[in-house]
CSV table of N, CA and C in Angstrom, one decimal:
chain,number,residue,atom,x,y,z
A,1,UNK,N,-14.0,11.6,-17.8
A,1,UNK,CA,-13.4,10.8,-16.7
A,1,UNK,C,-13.6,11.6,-15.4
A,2,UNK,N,-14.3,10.9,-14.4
A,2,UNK,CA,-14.2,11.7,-13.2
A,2,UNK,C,-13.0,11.7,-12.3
A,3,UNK,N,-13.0,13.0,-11.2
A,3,UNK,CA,-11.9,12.9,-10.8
A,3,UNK,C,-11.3,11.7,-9.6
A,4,UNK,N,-12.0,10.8,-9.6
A,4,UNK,CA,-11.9,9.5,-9.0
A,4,UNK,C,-10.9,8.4,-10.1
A,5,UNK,N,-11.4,8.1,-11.1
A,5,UNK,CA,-11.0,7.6,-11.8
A,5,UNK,C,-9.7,8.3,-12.2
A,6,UNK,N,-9.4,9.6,-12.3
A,6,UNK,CA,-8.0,9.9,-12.9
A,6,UNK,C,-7.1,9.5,-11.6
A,7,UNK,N,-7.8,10.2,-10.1
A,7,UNK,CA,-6.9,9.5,-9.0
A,7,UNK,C,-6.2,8.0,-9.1
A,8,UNK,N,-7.3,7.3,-9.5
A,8,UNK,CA,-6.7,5.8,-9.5
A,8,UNK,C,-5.8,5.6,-10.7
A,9,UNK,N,-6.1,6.2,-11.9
A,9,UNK,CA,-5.0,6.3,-13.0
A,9,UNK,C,-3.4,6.5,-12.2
A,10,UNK,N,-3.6,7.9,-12.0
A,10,UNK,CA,-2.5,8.6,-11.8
A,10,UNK,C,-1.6,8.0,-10.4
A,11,UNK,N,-2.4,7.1,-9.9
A,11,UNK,CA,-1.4,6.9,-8.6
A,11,UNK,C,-0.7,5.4,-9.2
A,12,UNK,N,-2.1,4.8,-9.8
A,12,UNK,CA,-1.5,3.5,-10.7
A,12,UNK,C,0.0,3.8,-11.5
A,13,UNK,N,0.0,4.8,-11.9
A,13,UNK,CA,1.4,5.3,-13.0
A,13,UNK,C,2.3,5.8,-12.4
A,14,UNK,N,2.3,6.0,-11.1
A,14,UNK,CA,3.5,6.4,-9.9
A,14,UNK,C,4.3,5.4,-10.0
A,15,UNK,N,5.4,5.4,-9.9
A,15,UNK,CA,5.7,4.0,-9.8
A,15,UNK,C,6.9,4.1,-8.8
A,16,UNK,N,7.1,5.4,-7.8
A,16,UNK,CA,8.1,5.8,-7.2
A,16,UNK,C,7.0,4.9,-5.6
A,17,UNK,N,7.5,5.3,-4.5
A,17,UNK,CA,7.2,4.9,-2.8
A,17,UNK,C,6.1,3.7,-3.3
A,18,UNK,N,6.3,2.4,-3.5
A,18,UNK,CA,5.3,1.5,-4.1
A,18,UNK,C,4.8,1.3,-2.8
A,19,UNK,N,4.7,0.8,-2.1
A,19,UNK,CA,3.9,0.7,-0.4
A,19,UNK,C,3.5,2.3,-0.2
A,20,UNK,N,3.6,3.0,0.0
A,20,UNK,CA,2.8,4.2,0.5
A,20,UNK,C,1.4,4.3,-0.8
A,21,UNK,N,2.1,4.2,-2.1
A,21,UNK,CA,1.1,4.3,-3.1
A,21,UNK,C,0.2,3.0,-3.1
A,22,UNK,N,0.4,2.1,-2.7
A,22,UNK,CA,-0.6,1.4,-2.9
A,22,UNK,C,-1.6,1.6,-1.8
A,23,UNK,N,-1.3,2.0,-0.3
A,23,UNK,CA,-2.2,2.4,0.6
A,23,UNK,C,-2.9,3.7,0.3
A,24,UNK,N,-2.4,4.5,-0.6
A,24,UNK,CA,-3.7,5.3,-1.0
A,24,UNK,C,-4.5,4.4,-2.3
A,25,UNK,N,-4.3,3.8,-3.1
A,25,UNK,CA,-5.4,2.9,-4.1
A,25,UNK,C,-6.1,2.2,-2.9
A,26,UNK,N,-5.2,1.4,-1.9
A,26,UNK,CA,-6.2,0.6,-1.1
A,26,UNK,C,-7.1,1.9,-0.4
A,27,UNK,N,-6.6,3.0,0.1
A,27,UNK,CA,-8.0,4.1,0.3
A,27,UNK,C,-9.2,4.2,-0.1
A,28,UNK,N,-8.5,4.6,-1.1
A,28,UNK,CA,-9.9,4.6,-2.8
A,28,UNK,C,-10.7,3.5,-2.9
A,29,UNK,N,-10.1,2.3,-2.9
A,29,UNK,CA,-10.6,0.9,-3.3
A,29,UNK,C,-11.8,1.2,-1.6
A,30,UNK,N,-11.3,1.6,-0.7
A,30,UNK,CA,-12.2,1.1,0.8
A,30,UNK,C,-13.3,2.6,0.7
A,31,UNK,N,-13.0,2.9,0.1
A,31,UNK,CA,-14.0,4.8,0.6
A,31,UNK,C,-14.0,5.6,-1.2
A,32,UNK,N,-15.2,5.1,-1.6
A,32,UNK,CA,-15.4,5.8,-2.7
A,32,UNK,C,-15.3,7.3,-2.8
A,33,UNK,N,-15.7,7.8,-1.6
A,33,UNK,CA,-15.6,9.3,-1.0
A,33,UNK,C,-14.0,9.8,-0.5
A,34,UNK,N,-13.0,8.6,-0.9
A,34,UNK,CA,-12.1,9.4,-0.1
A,34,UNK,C,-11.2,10.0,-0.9
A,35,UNK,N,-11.5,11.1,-2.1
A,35,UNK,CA,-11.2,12.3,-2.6
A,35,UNK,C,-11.6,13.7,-1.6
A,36,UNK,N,-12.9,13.7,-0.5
A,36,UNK,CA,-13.5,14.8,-0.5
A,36,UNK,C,-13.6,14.8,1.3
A,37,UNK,N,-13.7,16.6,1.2
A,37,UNK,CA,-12.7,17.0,2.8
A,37,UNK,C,-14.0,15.5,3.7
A,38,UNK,N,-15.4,15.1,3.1
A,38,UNK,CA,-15.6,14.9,4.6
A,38,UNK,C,-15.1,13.5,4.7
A,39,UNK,N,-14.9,12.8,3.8
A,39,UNK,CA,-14.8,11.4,4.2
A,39,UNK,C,-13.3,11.1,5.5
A,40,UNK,N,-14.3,11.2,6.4
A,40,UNK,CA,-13.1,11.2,7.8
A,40,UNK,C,-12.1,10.3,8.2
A,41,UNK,N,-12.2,9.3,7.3
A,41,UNK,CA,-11.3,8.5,7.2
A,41,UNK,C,-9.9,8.4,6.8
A,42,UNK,N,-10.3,10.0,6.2
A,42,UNK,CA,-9.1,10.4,5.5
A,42,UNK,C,-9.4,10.5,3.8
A,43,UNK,N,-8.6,11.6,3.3
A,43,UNK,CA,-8.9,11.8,1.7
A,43,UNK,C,-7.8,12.6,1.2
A,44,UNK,N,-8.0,12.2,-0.2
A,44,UNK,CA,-6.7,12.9,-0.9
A,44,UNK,C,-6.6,13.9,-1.2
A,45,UNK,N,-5.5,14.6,-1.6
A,45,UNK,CA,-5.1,16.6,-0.8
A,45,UNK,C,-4.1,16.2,-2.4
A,46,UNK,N,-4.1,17.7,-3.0
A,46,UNK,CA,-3.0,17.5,-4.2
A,46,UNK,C,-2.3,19.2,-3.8
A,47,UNK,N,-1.3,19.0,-3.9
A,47,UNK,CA,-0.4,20.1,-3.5
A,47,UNK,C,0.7,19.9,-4.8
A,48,UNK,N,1.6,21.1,-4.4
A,48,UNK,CA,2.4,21.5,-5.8
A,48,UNK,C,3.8,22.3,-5.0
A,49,UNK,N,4.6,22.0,-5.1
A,49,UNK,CA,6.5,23.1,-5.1
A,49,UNK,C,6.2,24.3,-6.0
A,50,UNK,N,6.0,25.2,-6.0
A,50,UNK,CA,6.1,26.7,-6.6
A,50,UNK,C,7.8,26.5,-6.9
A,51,UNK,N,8.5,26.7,-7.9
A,51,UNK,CA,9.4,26.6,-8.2
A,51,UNK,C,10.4,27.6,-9.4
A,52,UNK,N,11.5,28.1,-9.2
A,52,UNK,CA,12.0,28.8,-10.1
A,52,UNK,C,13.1,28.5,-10.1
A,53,UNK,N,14.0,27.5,-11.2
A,53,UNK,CA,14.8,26.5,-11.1
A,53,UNK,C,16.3,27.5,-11.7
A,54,UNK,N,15.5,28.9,-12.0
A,54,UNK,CA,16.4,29.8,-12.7
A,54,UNK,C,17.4,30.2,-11.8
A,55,UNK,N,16.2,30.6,-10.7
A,55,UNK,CA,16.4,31.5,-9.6
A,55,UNK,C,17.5,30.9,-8.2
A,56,UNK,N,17.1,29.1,-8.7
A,56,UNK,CA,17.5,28.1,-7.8
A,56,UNK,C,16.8,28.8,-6.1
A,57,UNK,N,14.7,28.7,-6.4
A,57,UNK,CA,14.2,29.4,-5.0
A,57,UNK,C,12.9,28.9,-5.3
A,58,UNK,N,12.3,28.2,-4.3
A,58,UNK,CA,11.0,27.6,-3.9
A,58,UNK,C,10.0,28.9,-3.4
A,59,UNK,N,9.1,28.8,-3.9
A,59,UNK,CA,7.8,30.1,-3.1
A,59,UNK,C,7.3,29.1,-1.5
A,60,UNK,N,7.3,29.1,-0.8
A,60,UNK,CA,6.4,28.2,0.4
A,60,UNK,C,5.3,29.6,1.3
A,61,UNK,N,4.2,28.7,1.7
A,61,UNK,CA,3.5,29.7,2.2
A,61,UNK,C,3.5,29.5,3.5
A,62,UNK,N,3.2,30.6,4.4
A,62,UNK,CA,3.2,30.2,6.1
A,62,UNK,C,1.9,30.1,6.1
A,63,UNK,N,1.3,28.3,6.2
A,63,UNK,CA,-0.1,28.6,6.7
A,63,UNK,C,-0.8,28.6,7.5
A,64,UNK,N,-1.5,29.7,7.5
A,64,UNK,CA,-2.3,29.9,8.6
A,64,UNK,C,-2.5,28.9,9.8
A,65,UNK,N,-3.1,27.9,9.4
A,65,UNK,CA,-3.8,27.3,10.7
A,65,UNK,C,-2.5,26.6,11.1
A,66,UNK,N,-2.1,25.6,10.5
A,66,UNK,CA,-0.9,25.2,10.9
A,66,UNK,C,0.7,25.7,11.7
A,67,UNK,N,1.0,27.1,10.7
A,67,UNK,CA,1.6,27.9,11.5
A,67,UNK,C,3.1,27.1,10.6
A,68,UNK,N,3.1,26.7,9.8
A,68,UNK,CA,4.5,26.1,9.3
A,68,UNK,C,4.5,26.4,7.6
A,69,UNK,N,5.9,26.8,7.5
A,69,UNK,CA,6.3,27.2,6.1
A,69,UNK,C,6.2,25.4,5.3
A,70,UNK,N,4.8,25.6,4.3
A,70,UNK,CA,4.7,24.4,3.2
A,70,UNK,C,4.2,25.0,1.9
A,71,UNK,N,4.3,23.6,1.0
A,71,UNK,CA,4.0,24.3,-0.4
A,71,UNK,C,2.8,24.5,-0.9
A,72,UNK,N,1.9,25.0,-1.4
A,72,UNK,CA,0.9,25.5,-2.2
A,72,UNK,C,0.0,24.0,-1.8
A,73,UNK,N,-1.0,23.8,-1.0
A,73,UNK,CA,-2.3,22.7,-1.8
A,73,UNK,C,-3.5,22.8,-1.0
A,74,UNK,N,-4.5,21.9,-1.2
A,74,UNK,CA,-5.2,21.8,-0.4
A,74,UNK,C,-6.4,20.3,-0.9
A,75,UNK,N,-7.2,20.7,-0.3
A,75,UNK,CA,-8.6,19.4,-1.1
A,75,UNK,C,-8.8,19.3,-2.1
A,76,UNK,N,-8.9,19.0,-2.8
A,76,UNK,CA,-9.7,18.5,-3.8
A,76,UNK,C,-11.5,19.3,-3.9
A,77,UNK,N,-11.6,19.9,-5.1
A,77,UNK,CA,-12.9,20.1,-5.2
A,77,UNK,C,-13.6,19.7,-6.1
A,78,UNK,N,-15.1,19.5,-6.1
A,78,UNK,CA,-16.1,19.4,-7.2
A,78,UNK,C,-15.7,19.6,-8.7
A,79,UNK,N,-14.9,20.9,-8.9
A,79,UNK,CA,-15.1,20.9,-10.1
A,79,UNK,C,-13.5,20.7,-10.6
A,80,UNK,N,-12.8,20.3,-9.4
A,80,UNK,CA,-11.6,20.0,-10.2
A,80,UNK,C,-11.8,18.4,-11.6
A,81,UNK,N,-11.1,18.3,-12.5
A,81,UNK,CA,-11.0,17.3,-13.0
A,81,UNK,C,-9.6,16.2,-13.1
A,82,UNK,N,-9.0,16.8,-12.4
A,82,UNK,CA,-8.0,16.0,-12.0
A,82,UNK,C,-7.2,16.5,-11.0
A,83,UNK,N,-6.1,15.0,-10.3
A,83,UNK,CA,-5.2,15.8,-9.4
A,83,UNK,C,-4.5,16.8,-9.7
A,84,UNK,N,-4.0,16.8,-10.6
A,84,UNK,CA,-2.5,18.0,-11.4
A,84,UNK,C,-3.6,19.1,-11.5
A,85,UNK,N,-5.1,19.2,-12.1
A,85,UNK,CA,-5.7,20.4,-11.9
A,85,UNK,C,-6.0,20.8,-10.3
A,86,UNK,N,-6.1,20.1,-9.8
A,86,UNK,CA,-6.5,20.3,-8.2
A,86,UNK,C,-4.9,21.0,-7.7
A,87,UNK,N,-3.9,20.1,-8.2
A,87,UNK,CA,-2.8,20.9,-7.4
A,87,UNK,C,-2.4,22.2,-8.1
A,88,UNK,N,-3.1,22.3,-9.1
A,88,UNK,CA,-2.1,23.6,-9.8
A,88,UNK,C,-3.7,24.7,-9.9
A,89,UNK,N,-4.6,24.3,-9.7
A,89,UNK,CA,-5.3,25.2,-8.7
A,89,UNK,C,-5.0,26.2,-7.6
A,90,UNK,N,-4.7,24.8,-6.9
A,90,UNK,CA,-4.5,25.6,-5.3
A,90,UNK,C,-3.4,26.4,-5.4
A,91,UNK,N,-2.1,26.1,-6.2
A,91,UNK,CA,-0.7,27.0,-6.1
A,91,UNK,C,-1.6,28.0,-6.8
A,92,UNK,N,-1.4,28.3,-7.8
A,92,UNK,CA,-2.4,29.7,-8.7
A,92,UNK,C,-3.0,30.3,-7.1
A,93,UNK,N,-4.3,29.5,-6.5
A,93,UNK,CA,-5.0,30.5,-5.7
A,93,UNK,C,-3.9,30.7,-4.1
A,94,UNK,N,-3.2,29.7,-3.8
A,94,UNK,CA,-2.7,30.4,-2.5
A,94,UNK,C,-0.8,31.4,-2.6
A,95,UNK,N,-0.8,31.1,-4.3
A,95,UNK,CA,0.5,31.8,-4.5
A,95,UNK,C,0.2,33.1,-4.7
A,96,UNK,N,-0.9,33.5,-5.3
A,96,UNK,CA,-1.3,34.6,-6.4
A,96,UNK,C,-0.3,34.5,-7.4
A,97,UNK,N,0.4,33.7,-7.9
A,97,UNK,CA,1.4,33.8,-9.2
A,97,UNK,C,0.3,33.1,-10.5
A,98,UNK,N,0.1,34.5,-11.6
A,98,UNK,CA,-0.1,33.7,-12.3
A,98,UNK,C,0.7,32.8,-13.6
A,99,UNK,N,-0.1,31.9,-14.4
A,99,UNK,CA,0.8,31.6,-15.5
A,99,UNK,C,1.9,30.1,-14.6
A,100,UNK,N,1.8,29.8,-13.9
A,100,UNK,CA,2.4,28.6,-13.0
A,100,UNK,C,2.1,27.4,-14.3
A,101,UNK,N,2.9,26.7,-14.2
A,101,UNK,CA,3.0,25.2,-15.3
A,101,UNK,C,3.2,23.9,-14.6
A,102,UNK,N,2.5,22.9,-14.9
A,102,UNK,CA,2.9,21.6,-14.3
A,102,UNK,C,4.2,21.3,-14.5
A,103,UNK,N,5.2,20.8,-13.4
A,103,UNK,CA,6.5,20.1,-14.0
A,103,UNK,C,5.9,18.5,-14.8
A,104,UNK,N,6.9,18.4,-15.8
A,104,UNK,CA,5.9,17.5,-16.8
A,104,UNK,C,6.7,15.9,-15.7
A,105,UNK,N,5.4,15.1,-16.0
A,105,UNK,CA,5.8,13.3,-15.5
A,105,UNK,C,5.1,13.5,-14.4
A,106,UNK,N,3.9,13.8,-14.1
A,106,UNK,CA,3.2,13.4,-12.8
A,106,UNK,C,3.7,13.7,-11.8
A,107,UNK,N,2.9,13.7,-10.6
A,107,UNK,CA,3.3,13.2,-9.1
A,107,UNK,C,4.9,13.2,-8.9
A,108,UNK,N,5.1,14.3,-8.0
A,108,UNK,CA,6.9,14.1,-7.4
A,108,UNK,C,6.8,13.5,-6.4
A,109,UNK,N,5.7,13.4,-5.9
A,109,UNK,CA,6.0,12.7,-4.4
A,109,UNK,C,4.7,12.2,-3.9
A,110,UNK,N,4.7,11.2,-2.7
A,110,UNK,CA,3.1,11.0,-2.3
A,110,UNK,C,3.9,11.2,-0.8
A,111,UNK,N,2.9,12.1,0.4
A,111,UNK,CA,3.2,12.3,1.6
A,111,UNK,C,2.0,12.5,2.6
A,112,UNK,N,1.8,11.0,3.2
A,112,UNK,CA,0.5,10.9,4.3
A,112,UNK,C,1.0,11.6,5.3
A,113,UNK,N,0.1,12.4,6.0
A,113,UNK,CA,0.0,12.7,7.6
A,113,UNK,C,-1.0,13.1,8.1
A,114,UNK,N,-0.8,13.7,9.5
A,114,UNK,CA,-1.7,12.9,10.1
A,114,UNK,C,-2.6,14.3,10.3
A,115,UNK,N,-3.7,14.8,10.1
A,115,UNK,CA,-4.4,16.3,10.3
A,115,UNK,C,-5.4,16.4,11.5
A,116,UNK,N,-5.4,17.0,12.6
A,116,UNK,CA,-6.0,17.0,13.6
A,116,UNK,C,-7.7,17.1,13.1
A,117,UNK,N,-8.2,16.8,14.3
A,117,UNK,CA,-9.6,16.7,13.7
A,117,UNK,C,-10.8,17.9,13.4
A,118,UNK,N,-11.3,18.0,12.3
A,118,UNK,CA,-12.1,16.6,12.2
A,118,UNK,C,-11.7,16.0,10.8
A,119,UNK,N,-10.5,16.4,10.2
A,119,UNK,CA,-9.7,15.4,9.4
A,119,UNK,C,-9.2,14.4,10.2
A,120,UNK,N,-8.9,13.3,9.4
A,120,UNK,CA,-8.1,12.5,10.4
A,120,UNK,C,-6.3,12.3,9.8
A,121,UNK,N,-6.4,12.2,8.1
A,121,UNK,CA,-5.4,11.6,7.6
A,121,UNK,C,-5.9,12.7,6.3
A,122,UNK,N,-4.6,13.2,5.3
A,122,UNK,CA,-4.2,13.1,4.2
A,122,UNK,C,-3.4,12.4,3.8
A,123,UNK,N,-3.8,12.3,2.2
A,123,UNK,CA,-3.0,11.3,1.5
A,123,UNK,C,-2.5,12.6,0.2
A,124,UNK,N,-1.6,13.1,0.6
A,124,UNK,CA,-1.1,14.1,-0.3
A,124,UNK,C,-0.1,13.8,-1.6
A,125,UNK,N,-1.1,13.9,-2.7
A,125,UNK,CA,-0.2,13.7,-4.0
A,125,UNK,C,0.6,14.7,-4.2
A,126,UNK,N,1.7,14.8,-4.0
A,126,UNK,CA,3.1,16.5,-4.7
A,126,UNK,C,3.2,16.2,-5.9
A,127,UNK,N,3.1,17.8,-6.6
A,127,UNK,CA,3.4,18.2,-7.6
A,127,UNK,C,4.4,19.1,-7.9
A,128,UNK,N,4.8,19.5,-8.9
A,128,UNK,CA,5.8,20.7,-8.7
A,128,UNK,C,4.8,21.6,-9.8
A,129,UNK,N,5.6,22.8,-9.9
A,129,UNK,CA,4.9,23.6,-11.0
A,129,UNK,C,6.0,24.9,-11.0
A,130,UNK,N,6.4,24.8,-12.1
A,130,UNK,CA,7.4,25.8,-12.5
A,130,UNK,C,6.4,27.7,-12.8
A,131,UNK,N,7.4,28.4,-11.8
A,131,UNK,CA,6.8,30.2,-11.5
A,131,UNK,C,7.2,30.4,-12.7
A,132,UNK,N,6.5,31.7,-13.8
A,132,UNK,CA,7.2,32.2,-15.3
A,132,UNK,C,7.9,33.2,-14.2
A,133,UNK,N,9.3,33.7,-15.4
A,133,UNK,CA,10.4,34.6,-15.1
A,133,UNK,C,9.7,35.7,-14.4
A,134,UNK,N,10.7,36.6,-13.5
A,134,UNK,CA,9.6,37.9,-12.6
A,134,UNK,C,8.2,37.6,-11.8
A,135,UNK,N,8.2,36.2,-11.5
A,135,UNK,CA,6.9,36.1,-11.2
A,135,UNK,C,6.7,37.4,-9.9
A,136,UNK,N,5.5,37.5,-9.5
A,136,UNK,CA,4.9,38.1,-8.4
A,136,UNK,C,3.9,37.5,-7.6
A,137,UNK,N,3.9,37.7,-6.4
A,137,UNK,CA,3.3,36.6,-5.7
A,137,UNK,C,2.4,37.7,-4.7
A,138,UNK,N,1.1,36.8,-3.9
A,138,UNK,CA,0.3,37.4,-3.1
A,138,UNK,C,-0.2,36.5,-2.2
A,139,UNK,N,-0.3,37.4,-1.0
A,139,UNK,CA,-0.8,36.3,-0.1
A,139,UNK,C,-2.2,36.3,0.2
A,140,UNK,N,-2.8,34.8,0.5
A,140,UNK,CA,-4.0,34.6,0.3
A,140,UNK,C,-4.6,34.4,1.3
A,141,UNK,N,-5.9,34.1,1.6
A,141,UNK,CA,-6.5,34.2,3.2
A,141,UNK,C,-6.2,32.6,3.7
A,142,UNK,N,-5.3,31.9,3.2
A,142,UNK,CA,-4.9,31.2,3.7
A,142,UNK,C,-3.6,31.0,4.5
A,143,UNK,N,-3.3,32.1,3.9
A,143,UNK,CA,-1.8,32.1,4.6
A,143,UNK,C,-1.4,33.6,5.7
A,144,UNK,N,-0.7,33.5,6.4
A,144,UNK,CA,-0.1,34.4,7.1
A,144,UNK,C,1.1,35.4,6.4
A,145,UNK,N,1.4,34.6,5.2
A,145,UNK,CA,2.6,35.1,4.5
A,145,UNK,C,3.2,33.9,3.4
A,146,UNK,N,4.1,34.5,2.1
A,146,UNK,CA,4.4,33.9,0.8
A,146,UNK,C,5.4,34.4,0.9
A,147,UNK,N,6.3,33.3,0.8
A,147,UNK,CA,7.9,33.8,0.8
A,147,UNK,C,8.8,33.0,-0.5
A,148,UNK,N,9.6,33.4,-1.0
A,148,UNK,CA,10.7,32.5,-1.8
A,148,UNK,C,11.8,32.4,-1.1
A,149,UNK,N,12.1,31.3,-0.9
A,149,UNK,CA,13.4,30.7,0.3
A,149,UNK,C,14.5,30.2,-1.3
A,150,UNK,N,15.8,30.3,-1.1
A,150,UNK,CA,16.7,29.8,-1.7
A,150,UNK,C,16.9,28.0,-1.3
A,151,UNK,N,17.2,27.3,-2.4
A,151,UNK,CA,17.0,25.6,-2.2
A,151,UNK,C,17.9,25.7,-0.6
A,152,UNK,N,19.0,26.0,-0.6
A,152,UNK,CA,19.7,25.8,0.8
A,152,UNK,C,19.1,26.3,2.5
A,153,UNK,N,18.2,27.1,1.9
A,153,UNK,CA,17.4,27.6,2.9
A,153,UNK,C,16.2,27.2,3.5
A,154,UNK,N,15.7,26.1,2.4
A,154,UNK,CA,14.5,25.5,2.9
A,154,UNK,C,14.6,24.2,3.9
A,155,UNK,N,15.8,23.8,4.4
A,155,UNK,CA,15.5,23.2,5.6
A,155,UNK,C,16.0,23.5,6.7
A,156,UNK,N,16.2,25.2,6.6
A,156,UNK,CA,16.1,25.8,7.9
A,156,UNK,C,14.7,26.0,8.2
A,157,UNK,N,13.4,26.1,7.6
A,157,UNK,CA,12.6,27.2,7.9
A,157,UNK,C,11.2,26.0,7.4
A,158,UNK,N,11.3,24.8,6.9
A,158,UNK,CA,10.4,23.8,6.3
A,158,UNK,C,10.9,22.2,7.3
A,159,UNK,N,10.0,21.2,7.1
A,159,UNK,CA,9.3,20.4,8.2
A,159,UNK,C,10.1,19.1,7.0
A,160,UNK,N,10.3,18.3,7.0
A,160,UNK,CA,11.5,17.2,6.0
A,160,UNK,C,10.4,16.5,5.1
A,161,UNK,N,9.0,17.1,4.8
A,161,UNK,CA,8.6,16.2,4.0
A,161,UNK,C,8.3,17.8,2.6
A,162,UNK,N,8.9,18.9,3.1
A,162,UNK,CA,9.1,19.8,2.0
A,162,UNK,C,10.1,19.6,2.0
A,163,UNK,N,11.4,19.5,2.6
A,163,UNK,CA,12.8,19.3,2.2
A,163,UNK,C,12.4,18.0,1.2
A,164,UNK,N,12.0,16.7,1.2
A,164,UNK,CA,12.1,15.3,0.6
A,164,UNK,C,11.6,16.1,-1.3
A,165,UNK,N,10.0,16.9,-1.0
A,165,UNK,CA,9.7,17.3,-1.8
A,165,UNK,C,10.6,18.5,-2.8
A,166,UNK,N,11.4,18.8,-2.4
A,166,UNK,CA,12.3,20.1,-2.8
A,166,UNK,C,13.3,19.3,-3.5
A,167,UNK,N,14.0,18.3,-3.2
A,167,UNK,CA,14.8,17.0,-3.5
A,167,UNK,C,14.3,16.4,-4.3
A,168,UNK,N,13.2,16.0,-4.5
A,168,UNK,CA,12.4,14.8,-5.3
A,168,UNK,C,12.5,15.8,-7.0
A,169,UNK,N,12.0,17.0,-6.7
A,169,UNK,CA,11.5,17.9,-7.6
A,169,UNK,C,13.1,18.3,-8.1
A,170,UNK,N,13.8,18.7,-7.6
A,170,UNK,CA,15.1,18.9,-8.3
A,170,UNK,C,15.8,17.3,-8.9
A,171,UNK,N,15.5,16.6,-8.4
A,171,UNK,CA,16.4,15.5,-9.0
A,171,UNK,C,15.4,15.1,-10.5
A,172,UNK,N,14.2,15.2,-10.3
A,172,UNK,CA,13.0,15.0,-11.9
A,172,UNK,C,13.9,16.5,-12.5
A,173,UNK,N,14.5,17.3,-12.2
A,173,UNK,CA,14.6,18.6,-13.2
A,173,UNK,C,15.8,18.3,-13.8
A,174,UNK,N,16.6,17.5,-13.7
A,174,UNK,CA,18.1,16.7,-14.2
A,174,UNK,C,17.9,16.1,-15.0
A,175,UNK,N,16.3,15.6,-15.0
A,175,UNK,CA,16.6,14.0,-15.8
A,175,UNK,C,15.5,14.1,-17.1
């Protein structure tokens, strides 16, 4: 299955924000290319919550270009084979934690915005992915710094579509 086809699986089986999810299938359906950084129309980004549910403490990275504490993601690549591999990719490479796990049930969230150019738009699938016990973390050339914030602490220091994601992700860990 290529990673086009799992995109449209996987957003098809969302069944949470039905209008935002159907504007990324209507994406896909208009831009066969809009998995990949260049289709400037905009394309899909798979990110992930670094999470330690023990610890009750999120990992977030300060990134670089942006300059704002968010969670682990980025594009989509060639040899990813799916979103959940694309998002638990990028946590692995911009957390340095290894041994990270998908939170099981898909997609926690879907969160469009708007990326200065020469992106125009992501369509960001969230994921969570649970840190093993003692993790250790490293910062990567994408970030300025990796920190673990306590749940109460992340909407002093994060932008409200990590807080929604921090929420989304704790309330799937209840149920």
């Amino acid at each position: 299955m290529s990673l086009y086809d799992d995109a449209v699986l996987v957003l098809k089986g969302y069944e949470d924000q039905t209008e935002l999810r159907q504007a990324y299938l209507d994406h896909l359906a208009d831009h066969p290319d809009g998995l990949w950084k260049a289709c400037h129309a905009g394309h899909i980004t798979a990110s992930a919550l670094v999470i330690d549910p023990e610890g009750g403490r999120v990992l977030l990275t300060l990134h670089k270009k942006l300059r704002m504490w968010l969670q682990m993601g980025g594009h989509c690549e060639p040899g990813d084979a799916s979103l959940a591999g694309a998002a638990l990719r990028e946590a692995t490479e911009e957390s340095g934690v290894p041994g990270l796990t998908l939170l099981p049930g898909g997609p926690v969230r879907l969160d469009r915005h708007p990326i200065p150019p020469p992106c125009h738009c992501h369509f960001d699938v969230q994921y969570a992915v649970m840190a093993p016990p003692d993790a250790t973390h490293a910062i990567s050339d994408e970030s300025l710094d990796v920190r673990w914030f306590g749940y109460d602490e992340v909407p002093d220091v994060a932008d409200e579509s990590v807080v929604q994601l921090l929420a989304a992700t704790r309330a799937r860990l209840t149920t």
